[in-house]
mmCIF file of C-alpha atoms in Angstrom:
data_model
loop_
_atom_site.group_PDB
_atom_site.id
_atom_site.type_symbol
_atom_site.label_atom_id
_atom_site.label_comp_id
_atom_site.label_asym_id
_atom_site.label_seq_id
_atom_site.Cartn_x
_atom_site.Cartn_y
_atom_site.Cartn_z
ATOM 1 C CA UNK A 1 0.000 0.000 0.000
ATOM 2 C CA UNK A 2 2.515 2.239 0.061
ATOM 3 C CA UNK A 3 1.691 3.719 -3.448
ATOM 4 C CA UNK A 4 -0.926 5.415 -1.220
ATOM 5 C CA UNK A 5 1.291 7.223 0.755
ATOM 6 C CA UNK A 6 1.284 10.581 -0.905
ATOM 7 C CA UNK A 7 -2.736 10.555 -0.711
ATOM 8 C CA UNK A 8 -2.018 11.066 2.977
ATOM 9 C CA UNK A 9 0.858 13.319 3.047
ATOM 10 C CA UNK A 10 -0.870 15.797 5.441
ATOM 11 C CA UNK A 11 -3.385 13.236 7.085
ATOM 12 C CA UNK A 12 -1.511 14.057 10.576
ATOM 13 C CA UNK A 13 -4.272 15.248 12.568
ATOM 14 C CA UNK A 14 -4.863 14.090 16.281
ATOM 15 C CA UNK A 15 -1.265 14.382 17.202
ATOM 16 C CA UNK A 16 -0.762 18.312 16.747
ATOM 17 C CA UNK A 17 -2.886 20.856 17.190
ATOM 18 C CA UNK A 18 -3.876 23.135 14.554
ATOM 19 C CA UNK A 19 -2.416 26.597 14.241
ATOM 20 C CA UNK A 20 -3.909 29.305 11.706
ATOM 21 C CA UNK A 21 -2.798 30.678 9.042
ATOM 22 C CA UNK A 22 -3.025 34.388 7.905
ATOM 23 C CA UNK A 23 -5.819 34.892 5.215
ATOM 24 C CA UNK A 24 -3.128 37.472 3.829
ATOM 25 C CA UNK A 25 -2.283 35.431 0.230
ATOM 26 C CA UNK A 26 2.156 35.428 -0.308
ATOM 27 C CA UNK A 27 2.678 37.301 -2.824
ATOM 28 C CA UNK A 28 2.781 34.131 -5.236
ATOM 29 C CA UNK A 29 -1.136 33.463 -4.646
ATOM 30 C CA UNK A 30 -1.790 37.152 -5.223
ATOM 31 C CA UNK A 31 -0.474 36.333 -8.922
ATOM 32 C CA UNK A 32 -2.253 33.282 -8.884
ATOM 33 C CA UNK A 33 -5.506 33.922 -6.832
ATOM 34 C CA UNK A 34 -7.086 30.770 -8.168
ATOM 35 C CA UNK A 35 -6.620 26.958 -8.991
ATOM 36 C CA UNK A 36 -4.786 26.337 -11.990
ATOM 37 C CA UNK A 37 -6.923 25.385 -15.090
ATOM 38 C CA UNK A 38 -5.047 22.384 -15.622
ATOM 39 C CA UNK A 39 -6.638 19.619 -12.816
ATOM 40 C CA UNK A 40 -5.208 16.109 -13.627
ATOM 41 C CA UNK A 41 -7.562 15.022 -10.478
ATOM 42 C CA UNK A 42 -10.530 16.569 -8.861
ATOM 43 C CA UNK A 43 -11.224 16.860 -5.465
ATOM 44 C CA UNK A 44 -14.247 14.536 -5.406
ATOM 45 C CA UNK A 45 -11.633 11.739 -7.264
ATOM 46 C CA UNK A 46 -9.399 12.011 -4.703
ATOM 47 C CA UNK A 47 -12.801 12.264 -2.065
ATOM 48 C CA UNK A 48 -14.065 8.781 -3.405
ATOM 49 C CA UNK A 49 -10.990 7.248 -1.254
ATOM 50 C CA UNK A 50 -9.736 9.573 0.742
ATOM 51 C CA UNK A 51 -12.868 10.468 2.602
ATOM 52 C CA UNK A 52 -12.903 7.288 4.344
ATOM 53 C CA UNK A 53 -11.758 6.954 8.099
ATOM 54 C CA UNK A 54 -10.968 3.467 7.636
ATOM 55 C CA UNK A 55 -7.862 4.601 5.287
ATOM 56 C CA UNK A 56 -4.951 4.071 7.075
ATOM 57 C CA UNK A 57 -1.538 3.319 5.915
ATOM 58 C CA UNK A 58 0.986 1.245 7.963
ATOM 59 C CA UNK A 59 4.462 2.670 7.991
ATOM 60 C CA UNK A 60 7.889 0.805 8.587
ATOM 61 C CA UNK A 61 8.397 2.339 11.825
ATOM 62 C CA UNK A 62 4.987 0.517 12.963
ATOM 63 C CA UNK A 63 3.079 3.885 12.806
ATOM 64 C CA UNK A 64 -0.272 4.461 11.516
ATOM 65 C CA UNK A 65 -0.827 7.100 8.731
ATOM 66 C CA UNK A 66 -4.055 8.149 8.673
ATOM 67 C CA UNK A 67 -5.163 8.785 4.828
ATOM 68 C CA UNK A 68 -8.788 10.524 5.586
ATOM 69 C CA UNK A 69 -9.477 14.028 4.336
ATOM 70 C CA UNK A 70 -12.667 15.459 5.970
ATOM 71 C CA UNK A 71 -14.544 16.747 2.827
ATOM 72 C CA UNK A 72 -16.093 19.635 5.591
ATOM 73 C CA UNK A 73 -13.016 20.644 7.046
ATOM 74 C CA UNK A 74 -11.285 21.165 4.132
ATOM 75 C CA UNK A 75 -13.600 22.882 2.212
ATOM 76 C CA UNK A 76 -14.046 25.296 5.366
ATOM 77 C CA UNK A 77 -10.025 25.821 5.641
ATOM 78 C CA UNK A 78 -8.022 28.991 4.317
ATOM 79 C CA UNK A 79 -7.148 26.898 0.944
ATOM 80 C CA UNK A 80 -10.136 25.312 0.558
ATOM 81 C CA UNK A 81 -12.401 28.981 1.013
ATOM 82 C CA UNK A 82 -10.237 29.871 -1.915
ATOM 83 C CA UNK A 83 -10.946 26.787 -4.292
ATOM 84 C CA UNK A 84 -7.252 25.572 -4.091
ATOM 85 C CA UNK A 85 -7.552 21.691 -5.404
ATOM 86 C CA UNK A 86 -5.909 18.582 -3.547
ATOM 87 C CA UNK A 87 -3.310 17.828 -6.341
ATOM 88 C CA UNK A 88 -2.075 21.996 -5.911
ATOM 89 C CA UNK A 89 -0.299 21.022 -3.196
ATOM 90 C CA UNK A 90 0.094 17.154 -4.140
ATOM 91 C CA UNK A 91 1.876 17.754 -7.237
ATOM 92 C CA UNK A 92 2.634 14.368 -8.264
ATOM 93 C CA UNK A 93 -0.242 12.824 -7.962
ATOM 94 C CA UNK A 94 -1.785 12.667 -11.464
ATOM 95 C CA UNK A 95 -3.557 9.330 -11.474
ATOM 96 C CA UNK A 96 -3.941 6.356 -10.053
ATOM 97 C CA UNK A 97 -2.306 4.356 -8.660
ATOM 98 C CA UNK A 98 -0.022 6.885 -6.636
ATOM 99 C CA UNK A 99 3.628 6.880 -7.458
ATOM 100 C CA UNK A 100 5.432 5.204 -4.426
ATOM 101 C CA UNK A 101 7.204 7.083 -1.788
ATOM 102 C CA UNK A 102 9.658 5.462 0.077
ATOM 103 C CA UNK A 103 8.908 6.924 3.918
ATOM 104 C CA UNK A 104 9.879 5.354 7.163
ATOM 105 C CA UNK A 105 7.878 7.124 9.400
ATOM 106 C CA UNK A 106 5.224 10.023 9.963
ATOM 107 C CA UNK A 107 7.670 12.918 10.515
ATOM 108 C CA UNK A 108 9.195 11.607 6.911
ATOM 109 C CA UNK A 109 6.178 12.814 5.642
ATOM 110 C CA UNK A 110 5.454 16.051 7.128
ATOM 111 C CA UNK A 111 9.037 16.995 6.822
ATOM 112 C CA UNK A 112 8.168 16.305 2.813
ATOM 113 C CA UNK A 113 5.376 17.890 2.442
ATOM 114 C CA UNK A 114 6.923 21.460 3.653
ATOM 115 C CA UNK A 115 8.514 21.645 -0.007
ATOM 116 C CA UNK A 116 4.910 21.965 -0.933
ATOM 117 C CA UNK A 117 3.969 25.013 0.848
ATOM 118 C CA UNK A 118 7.253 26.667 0.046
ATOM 119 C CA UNK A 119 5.649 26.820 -3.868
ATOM 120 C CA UNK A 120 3.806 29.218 -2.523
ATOM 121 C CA UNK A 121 4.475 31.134 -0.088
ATOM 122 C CA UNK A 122 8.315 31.700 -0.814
ATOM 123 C CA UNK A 123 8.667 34.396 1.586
ATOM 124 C CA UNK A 124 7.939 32.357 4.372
ATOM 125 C CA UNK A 125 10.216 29.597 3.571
ATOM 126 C CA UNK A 126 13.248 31.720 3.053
ATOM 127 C CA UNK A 127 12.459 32.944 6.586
ATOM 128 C CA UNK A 128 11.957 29.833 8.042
ATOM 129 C CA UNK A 129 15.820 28.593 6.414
ATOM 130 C CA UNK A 130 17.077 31.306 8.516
ATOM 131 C CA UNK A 131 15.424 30.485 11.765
ATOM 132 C CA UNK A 132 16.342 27.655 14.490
ATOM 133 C CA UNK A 133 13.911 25.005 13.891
ATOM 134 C CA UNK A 134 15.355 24.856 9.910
ATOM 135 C CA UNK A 135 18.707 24.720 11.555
ATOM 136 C CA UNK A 136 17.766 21.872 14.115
ATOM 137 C CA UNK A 137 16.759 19.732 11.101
ATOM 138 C CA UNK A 138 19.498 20.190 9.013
ATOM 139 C CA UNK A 139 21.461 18.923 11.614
ATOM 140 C CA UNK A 140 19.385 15.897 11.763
ATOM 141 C CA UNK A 141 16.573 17.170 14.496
ATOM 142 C CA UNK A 142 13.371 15.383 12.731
ATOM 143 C CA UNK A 143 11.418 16.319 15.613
ATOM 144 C CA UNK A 144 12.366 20.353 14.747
ATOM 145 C CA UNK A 145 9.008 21.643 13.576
ATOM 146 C CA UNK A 146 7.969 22.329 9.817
ATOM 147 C CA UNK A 147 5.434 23.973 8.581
ATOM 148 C CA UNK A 148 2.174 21.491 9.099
ATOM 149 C CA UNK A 149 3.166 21.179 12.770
ATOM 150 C CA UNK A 150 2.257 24.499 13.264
ATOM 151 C CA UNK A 151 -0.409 25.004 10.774
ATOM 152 C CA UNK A 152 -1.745 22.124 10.419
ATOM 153 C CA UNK A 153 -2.536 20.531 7.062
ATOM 154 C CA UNK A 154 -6.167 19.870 5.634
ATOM 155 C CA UNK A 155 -7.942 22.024 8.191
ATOM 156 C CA UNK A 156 -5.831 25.879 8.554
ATOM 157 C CA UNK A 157 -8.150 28.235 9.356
ATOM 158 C CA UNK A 158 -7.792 32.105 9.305
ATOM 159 C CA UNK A 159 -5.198 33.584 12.066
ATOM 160 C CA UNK A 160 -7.287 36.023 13.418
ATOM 161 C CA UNK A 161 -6.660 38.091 16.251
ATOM 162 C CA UNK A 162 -6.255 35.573 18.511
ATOM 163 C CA UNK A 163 -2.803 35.213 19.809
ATOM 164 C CA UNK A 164 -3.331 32.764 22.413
ATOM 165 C CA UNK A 165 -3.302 30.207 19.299
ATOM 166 C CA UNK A 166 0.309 31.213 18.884
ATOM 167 C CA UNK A 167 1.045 29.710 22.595
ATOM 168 C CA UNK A 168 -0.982 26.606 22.034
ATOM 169 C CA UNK A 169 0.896 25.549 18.831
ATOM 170 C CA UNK A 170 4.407 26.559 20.198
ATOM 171 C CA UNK A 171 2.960 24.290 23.536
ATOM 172 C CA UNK A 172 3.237 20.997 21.441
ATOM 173 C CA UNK A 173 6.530 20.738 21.478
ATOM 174 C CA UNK A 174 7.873 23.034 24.146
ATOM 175 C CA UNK A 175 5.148 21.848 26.867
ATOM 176 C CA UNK A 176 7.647 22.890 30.212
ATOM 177 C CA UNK A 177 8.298 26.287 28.934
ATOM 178 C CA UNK A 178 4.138 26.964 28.062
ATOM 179 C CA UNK A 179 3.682 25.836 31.594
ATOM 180 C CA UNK A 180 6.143 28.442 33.064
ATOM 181 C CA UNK A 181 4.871 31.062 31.103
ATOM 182 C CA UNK A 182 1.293 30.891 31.822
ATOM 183 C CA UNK A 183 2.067 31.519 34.997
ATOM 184 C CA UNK A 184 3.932 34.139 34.489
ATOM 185 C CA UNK A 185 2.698 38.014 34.131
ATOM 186 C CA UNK A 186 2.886 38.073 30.208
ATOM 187 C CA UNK A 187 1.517 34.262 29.943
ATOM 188 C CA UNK A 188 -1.384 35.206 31.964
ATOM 189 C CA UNK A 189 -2.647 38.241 30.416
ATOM 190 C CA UNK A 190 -2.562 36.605 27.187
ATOM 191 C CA UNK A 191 -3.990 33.197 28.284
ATOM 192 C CA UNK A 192 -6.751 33.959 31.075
ATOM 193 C CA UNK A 193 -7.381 37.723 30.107
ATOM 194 C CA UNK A 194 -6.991 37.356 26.250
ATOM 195 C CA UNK A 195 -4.912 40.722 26.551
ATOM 196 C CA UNK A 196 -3.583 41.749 22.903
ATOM 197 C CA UNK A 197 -0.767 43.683 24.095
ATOM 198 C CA UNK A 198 1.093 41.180 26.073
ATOM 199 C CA UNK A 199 4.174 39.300 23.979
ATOM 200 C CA UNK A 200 3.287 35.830 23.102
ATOM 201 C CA UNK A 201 5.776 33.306 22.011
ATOM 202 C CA UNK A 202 6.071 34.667 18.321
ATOM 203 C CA UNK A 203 7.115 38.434 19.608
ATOM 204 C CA UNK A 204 10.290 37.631 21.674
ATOM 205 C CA UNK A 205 11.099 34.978 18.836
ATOM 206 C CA UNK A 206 10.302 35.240 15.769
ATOM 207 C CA UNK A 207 7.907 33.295 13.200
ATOM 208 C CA UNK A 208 9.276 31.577 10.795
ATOM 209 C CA UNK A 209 12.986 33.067 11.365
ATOM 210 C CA UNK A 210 12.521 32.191 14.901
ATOM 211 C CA UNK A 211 15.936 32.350 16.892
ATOM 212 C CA UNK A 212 16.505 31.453 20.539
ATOM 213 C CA UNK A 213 19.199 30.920 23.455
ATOM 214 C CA UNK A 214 21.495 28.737 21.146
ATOM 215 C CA UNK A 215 22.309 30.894 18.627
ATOM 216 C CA UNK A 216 24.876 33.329 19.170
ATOM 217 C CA UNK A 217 24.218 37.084 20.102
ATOM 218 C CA UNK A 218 20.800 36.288 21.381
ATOM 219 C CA UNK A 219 21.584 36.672 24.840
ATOM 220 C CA UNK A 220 23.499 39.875 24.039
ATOM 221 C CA UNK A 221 20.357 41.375 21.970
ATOM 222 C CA UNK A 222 17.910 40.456 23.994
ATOM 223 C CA UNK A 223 17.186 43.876 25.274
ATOM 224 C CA UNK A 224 16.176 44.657 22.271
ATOM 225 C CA UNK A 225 13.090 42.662 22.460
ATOM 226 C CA UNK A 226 12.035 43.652 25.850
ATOM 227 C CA UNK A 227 12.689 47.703 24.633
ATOM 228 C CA UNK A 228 9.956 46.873 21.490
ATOM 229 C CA UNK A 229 7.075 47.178 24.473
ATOM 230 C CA UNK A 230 8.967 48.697 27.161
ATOM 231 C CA UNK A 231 9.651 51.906 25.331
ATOM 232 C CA UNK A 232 6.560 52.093 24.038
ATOM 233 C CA UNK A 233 4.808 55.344 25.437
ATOM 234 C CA UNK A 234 1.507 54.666 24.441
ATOM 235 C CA UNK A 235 1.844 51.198 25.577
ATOM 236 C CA UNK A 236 3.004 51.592 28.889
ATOM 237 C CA UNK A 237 0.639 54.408 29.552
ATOM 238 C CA UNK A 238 -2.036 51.885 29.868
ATOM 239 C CA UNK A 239 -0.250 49.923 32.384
ATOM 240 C CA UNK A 240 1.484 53.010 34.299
ATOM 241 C CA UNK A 241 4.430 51.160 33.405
ATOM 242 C CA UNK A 242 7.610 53.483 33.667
ATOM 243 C CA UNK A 243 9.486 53.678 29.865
ATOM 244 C CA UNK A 244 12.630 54.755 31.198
ATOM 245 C CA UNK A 245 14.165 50.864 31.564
ATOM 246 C CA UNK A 246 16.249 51.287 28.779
ATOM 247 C CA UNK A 247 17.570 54.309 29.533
ATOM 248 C CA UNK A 248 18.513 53.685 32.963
ATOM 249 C CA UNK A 249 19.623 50.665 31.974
ATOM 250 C CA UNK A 250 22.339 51.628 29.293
ATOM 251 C CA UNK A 251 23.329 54.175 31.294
ATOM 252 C CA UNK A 252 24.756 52.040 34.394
ATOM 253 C CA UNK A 253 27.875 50.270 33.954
ATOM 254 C CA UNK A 254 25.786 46.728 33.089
ATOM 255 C CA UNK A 255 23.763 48.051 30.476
ATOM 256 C CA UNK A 256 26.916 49.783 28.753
ATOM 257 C CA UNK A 257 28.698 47.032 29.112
ATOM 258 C CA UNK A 258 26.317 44.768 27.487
ATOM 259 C CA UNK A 259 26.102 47.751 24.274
ATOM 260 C CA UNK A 260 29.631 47.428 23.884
ATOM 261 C CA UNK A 261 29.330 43.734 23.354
ATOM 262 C CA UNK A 262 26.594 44.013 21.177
ATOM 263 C CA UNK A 263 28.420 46.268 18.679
ATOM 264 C CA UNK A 264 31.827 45.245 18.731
ATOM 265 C CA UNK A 265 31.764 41.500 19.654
ATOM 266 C CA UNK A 266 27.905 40.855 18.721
ATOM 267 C CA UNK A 267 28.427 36.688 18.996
ATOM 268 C CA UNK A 268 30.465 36.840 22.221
ATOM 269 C CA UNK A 269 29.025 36.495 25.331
ATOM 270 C CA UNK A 270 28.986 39.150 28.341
ATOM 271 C CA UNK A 271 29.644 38.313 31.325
ATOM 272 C CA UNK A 272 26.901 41.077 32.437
ATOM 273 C CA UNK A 273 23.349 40.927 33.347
ATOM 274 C CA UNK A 274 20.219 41.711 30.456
ATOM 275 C CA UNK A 275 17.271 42.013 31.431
ATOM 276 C CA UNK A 276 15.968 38.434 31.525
ATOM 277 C CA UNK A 277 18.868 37.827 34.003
ATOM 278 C CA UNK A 278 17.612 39.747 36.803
ATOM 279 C CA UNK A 279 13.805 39.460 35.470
ATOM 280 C CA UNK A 280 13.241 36.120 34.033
ATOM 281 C CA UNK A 281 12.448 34.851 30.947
ATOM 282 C CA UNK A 282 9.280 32.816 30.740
ATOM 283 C CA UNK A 283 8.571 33.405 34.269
ATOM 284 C CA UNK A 284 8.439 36.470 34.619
ATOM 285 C CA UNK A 285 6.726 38.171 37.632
ATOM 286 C CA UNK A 286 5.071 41.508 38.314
ATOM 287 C CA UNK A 287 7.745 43.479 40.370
ATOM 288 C CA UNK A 288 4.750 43.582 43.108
ATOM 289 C CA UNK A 289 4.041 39.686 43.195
ATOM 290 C CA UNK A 290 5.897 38.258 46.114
ATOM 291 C CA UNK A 291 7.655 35.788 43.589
ATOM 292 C CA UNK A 292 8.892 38.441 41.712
ATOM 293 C CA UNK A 293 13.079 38.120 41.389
ATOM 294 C CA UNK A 294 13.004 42.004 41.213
ATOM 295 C CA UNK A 295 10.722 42.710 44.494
ATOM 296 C CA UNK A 296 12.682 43.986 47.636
ATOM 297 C CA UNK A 297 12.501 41.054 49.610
ATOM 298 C CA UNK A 298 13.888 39.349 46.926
ATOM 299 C CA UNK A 299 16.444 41.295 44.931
ATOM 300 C CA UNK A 300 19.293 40.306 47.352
ATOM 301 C CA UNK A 301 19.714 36.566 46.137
ATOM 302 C CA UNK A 302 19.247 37.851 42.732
ATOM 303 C CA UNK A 303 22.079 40.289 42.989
ATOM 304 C CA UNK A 304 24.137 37.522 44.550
ATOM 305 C CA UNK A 305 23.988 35.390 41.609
ATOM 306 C CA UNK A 306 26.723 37.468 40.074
ATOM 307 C CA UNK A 307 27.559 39.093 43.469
ATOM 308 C CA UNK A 308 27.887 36.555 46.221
ATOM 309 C CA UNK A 309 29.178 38.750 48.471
ATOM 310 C CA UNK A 310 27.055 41.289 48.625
ATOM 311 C CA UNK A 311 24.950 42.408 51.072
ATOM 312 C CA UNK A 312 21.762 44.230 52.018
ATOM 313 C CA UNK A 313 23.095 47.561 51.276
ATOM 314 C CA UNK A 314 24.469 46.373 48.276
ATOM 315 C CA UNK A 315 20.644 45.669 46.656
ATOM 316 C CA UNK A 316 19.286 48.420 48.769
ATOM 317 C CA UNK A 317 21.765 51.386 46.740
ATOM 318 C CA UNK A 318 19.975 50.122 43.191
ATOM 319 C CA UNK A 319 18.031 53.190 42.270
ATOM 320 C CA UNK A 320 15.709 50.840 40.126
ATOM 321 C CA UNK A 321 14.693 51.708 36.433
ATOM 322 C CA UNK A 322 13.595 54.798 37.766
ATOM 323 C CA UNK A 323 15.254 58.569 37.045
ATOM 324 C CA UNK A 324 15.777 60.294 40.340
ATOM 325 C CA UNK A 325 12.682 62.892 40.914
ATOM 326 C CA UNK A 326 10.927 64.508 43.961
ATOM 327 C CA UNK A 327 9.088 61.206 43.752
ATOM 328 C CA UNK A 328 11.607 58.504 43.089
ATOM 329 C CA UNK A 329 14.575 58.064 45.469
ATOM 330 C CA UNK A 330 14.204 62.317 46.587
ATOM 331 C CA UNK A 331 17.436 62.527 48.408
ATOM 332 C CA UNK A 332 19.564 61.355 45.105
ATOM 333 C CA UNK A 333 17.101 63.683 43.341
ATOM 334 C CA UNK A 334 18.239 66.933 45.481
ATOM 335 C CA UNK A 335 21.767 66.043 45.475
ATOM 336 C CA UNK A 336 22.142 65.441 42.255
ATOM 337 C CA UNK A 337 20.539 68.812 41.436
ATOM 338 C CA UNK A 338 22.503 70.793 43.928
ATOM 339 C CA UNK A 339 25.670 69.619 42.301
ATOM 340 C CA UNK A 340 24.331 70.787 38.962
ATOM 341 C CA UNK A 341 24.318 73.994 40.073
ATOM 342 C CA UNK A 342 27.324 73.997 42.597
ATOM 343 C CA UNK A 343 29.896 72.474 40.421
ATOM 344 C CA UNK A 344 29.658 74.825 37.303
ATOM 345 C CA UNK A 345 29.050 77.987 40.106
ATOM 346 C CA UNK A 346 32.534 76.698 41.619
ATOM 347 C CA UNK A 347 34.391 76.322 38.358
ATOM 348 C CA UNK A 348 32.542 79.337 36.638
ATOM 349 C CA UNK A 349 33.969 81.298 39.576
ATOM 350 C CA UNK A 350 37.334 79.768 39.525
ATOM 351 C CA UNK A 351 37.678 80.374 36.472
ATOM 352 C CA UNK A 352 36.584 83.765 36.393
ATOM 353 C CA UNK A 353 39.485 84.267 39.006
ATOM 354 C CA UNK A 354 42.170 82.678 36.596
ATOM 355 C CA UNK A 355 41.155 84.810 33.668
ATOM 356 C CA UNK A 356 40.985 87.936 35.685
ATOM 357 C CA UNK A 357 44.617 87.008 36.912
ATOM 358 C CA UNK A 358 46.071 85.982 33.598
ATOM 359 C CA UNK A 359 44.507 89.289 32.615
ATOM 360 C CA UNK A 360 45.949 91.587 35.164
ATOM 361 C CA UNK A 361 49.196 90.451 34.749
ATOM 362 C CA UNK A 362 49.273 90.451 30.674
ATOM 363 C CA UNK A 363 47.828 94.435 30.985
ATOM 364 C CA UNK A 364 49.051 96.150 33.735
ATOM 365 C CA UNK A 365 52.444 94.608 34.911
ATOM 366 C CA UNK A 366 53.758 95.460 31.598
ATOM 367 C CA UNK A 367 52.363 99.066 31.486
ATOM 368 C CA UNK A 368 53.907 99.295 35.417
ATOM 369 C CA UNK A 369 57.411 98.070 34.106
ATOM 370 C CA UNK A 370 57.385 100.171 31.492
ATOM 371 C CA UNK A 371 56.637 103.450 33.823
ATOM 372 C CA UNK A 372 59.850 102.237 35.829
ATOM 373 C CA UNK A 373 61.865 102.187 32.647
ATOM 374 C CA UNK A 374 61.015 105.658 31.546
#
């Protein structure tokens, strides 16, 4: 049977979720907005078999390959809204019987199948051979995720504004991280609250050039993707969430550090705190949740990761990612302005003195000589 195997190429469904797909055509389907003219098979040919549950195909690795095609689902997905046939994306199959395919296993076939959806939306698929889940599988990762693990295959349906559909795809495989992070204060505005401002997985890494913790610079540039929100005015308004983080943050010696890394040595690694250091990454608290690694209570043992020896005062002399005011740390506020004013009035004066000086003796020493003389 296994001249039925590309019949079933995307049959994959009830081990993935489905994930959906923009209803924004690549710019390949905007040339070609319809099916082509030239249909060796129609859908209802390939419906006569195909529509069956009872079509399965058993793979040398002792899987199951389910062959069914619901005729409803399809016909309800993105491609199918848009009359795209079955053999547009199973190119080979012209007739029956079905050229054989020699696959060992379900991911064989999936991991095929991705050359069809590259036909047409190009754009995405050079992305995606940038990105770490491409680079995972060249290096022989067939568990690294193509593009019908996250989209599915006979049933995409429109993206939509819902986001929390980015989580639940990215959740298949990376289960232990979706569990930290709906717990955390991004994961739980996005998840319980349905909040569209809150990063979900797709924001701090990329779609289909998605990049993460083992490729080089991330760590370095990862600031970068927490200043895309957190210096957003508008943004933070709403949340009376203060925009001066990056500032403050480039300006101490941690944050400059980290800049100099990023633009001279961007793949080497600093031996100085970004923000998901002190923060978190995927668990990421509210500074005012008693978990938080950034609340009082806590920030000692999170400064002693890098600074074991420090002490209270040592966490307690952090002026936060706030600029001094008569508000915010008052004290450093007024002392800060006082020498403003004091050190130019001392050296304005000074060097009023010096010029007067320099003056007297350039003018009137020589005019007093020179009364001598005569």
């Amino acid at each position: 049977m296994a001249f039925l195997t590309l019949g079933g190429l995307f049959a994959l469904r009830g081990e993935r979720n489905t994930v959906y797909a923009s209803d924004q055509p690549s710019p390949l389907l905007q040339a070609t907005p319809g099916p082509v003219n030239f249909v060796p098979m129609s859908d209802d040919q390939c419906l006569e078999c195909h529509a069956d549950e009872k079509m399965i195909l058993p793979l040398p690795s002792g899987e199951q390959l389910s062959l069914q095609v619901d005729r409803i689902e399809y016909r309800t997905s993105v491609h199918g809204q848009k009359g795209y046939a079955c053999v547009q994306c199973h190119t080979d199959i012209t007739g029956f019987p079905h050229p054989e395919q020699n696959f060992q296993d379900t991911r064989d076939v999936t991991i095929y199948m991705a050359q069809a959806c590259a036909t047409c939306h190009e754009q995405a698929a050079e992305e995606y051979h940038t990105g770490t889940h491409s680079s995972l599988l060249e290096e022989g990762n067939k568990d690294s995720a193509t593009c019908a693990d996250c989209h599915g295959s006979h049933t995409i349906r429109d993206f939509g504004n819902i986001r929390t559909r980015i989580a639940a795809a990215c959740q298949q495989c990376h289960s232990e991280i979706y569990n930290v992070y709906q717990d955390s204060v991004h994961g739980a505005a996005l998840l319980d609250d349905f909040n569209p401002d809150v990063p979900a997985c797709s924001d701090c890494h990329g779609n289909h050039n998605n990049s993460g913790p083992t490729q080089a610079g991330f760590h370095v540039a990862s600031p970068e993707i927490c200043a895309t929100c957190h210096t957003d005015d508008t943004l933070m308004a709403k949340y009376e969430i203060n925009t001066d983080v990056f500032d403050t943050y480039f300006a101490d010696f941690h944050g400059s550090t980290v800049q100099i890394f990023e633009k001279t040595t961007p793949d080497q690694e600093t031996n100085k705190p970004v923000c998901i250091d002190c923060h978190g990454v995927h668990d990421i608290k509210s500074p005012d949740n008693v978990g938080s690694t950034v609340i009082k209570q806590n920030l000692l043992t999170t400064c002693q990761r890098c600074h074991p020896d420090a002490t209270p005062n040592f966490s307690d002399a952090w002026l936060s990612h706030y600029e001094p005011d008569l508000e915010n740390h008052t004290i450093v506020y007024l002392v800060d302005l006082f020498y403003k004013f004091f050190i130019p009035g001392t050296l304005g004066i000074m060097g009023f003195f010096v010029v007067t000086d320099f003056w007297r003796s350039r003018i009137y020493k020589p005019k007093t000589q020179g009364g001598k003389e005569s």
